[in-house]
Structures are given as C-alpha cells and as structure tokens.
GROMACS .gro file of C-alpha atoms in nm:
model
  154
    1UNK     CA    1  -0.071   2.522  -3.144
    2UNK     CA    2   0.133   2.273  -2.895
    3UNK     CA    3  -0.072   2.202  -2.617
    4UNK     CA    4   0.086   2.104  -2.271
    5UNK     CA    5   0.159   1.689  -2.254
    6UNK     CA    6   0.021   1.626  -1.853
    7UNK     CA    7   0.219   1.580  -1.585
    8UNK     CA    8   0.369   1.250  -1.497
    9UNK     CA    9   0.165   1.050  -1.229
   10UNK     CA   10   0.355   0.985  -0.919
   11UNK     CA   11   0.224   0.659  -0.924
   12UNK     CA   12   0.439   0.527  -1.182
   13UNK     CA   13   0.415   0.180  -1.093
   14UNK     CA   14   0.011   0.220  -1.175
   15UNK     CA   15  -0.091  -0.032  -1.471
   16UNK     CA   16  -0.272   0.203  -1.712
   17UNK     CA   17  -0.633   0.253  -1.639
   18UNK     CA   18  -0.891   0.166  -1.903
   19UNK     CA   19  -1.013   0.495  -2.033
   20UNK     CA   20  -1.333   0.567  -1.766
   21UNK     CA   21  -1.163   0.415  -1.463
   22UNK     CA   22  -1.104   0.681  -1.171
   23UNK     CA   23  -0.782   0.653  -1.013
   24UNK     CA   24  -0.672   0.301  -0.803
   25UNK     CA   25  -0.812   0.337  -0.448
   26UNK     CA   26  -0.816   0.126  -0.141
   27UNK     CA   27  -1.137   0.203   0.064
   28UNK     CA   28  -1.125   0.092   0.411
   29UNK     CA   29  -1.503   0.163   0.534
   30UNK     CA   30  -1.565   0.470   0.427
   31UNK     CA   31  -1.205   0.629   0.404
   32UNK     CA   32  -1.044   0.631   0.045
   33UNK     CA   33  -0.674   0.617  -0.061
   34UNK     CA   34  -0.536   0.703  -0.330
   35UNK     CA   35  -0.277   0.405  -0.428
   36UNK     CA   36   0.030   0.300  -0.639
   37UNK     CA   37  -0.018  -0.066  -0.703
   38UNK     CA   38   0.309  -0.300  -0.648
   39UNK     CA   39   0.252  -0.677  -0.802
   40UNK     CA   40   0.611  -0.820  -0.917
   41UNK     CA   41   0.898  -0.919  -0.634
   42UNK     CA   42   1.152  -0.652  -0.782
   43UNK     CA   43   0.829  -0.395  -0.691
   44UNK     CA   44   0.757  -0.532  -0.376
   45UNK     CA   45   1.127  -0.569  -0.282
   46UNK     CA   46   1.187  -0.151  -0.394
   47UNK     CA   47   0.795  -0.033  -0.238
   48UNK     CA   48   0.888   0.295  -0.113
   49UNK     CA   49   1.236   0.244  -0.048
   50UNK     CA   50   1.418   0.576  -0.092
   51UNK     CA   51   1.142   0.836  -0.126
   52UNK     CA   52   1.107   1.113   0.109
   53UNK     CA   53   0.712   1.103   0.175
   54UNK     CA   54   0.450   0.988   0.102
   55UNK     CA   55   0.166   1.206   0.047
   56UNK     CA   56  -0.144   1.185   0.302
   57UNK     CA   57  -0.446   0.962   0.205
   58UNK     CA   58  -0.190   0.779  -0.021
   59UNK     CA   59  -0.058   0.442  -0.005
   60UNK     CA   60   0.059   0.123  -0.162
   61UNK     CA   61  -0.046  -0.186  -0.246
   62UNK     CA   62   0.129  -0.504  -0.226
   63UNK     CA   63  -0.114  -0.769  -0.451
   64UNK     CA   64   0.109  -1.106  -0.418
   65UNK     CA   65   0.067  -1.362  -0.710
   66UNK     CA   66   0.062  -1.679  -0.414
   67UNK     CA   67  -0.272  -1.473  -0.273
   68UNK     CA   68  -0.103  -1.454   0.090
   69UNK     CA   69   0.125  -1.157   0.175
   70UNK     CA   70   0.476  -1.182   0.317
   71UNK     CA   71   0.682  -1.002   0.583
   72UNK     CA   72   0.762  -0.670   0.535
   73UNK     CA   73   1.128  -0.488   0.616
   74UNK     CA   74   1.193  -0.111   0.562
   75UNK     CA   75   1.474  -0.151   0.401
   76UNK     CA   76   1.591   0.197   0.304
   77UNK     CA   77   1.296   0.360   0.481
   78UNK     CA   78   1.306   0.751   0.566
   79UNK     CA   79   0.979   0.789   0.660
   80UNK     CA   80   0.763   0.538   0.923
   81UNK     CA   81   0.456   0.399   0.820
   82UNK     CA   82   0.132   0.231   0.919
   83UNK     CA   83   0.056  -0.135   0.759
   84UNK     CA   84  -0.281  -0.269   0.686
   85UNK     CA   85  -0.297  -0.636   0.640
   86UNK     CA   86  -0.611  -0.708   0.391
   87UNK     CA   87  -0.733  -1.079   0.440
   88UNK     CA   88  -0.947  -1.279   0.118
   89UNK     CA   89  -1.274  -1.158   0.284
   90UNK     CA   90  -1.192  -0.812   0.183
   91UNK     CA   91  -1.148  -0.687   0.577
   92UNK     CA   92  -0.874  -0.569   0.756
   93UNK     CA   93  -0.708  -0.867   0.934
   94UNK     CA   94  -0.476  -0.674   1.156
   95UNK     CA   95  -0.307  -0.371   1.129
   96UNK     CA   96   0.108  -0.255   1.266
   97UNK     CA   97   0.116   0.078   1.354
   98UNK     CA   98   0.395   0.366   1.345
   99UNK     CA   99   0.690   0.104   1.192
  100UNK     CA  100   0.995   0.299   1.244
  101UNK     CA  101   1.254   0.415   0.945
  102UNK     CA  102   1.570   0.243   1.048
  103UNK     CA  103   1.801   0.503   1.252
  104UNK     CA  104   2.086   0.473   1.011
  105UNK     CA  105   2.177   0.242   0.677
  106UNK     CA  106   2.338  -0.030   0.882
  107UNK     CA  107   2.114  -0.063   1.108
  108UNK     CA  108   1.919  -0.417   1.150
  109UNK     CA  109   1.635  -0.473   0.978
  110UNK     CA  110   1.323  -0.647   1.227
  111UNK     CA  111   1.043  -0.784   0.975
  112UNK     CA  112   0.685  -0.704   1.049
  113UNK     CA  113   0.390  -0.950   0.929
  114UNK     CA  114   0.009  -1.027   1.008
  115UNK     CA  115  -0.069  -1.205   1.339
  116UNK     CA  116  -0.338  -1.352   1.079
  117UNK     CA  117  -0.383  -1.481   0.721
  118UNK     CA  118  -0.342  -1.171   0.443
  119UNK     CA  119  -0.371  -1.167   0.089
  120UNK     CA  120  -0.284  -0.768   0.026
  121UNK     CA  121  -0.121  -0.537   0.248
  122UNK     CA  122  -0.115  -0.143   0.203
  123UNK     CA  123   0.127   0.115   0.358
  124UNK     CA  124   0.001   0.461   0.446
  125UNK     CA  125   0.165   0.737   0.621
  126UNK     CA  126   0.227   0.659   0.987
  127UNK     CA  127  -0.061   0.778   1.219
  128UNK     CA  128  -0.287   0.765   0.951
  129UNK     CA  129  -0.490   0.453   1.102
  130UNK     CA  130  -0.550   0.619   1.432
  131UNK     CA  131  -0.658   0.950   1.275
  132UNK     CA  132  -0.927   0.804   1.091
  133UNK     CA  133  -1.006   0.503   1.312
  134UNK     CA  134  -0.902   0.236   1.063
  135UNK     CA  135  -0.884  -0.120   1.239
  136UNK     CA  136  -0.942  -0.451   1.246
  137UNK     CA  137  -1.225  -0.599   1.116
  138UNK     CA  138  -1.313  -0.259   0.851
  139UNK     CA  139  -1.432  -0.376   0.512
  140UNK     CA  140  -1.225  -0.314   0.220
  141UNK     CA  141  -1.295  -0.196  -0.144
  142UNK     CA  142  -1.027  -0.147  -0.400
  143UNK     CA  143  -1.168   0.094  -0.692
  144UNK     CA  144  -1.044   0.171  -1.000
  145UNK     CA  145  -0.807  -0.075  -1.094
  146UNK     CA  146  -0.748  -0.223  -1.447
  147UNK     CA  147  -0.830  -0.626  -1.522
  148UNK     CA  148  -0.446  -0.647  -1.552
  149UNK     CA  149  -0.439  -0.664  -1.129
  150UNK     CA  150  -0.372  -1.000  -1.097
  151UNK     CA  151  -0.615  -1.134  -0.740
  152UNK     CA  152  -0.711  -0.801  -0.695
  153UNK     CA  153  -1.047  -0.896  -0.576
  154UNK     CA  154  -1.209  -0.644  -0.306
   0.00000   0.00000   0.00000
C-alpha cells in the first residue's frame, strides 16, 4: 500500500539534518526557537521578504561567511520583527526591538545594525523579546544543526 510522503518543512532553506539531529534551534537562556537557517547573500538578501508571518517561537538565522553580521533592511517586509544580534562569545550583543514593515512598497528603507560586534543575527516575531525577557548579555546555544553550517559555533 502507498503510504503518505510527509509534509514539506516550512523551513525550506534548512540544510538536511543528519539522521538523529532534532530540528535547528537557537536557545537564548533557556528559551528555544525553532529556526530556518540563511547562509548565502541571495538568502540573506530574500530572509523573510514576502511571507505573511512568521510563526511564534520561530525565527531565522543569518550565519555570515566573514563571521561579522551586516545591516539589516526589511525590504518587502509585511510583518515587524524583533532582531537579536549574536556576538562570537555565543551571547546576545544587543538586541532592536519592534522594526517596523515599511508602510507601503516605495517607501524608504532605514537599515538597522548592532551598536556592537555580531557574528549571527536572528529575527523573531516582534514582541517576542519582551515577552520572554530576552536581552543583552543572555547566552546562546544553537542545536541541531548539520556540520554543513559554515561558523555556526554556539
């Protein structure tokens, strides 16, 4: 008989797991995220451009080959979101809070970045920070992820 194939993983970005791995997360202290993992320019450029939502205790992760993150636009944004800025020690460095979609297509585009040295930075759903008390200076833990996650080191 056929059996069902799965469902595809929202995450489609993911590398594939190594059979055994649980699912990529990003644990800041004690809270854990589910995450879609971004490492090439055209994926960090796209991130979550054009979707709708994101679902709660979900995020992404931009891993940059140079080891220090760059600005961040929300280019074709329609939801806001909160930024965590990850620094080489595996702690949050700083965060940005509630970054607005732009009002309309047009519209300029401010850039947001660390007020300190970052090597990852993960997007949640805005108010998510304050709701579970995530800030500076929280240890990180990524979980999960497959060797092919270039610096991925936390």
């Amino acid at each position: 008989p056929d059996t069902p194939s799965p469902a595809p993983s929202p995450f489609a970005a993911t590398p594939t797991l190594t059979p055994g791995l649980m699912v990529p997360t990003v644990i800041v202290g004690d809270i854990e995220f589910e995450v879609e993992i971004v490492r090439t320019p055209a994926e960090r450029a796209t991130g979550l451009s054009g979707r709708d939502s994101l679902r709660p205790m979900t995020g992404m992760l931009f891993v940059f080959q140079s080891g220090t993150a760059s600005a961040f636009w929300m280019k074709d944004m329609r939801f806001p979101l909160d930024f965590v800025w990850i620094g080489e020690e595996c702690e949050v460095v700083d965060t940005t809070l509630n970054v607005p979609h732009p009002p309309a297509p047009d519209s300029p585009l401010p850039t947001y970045e660390s007020a300190f040295p970052a090597a990852y930075t993960f997007e949640v759903n805005a108010g998510e920070l304050e709701a579970f008390g995530i800030q500076k200076g929280d240890p990180v833990r990524f979980a999960g992820f497959s060797e092919d996650v270039v610096g991925a080191k936390c």
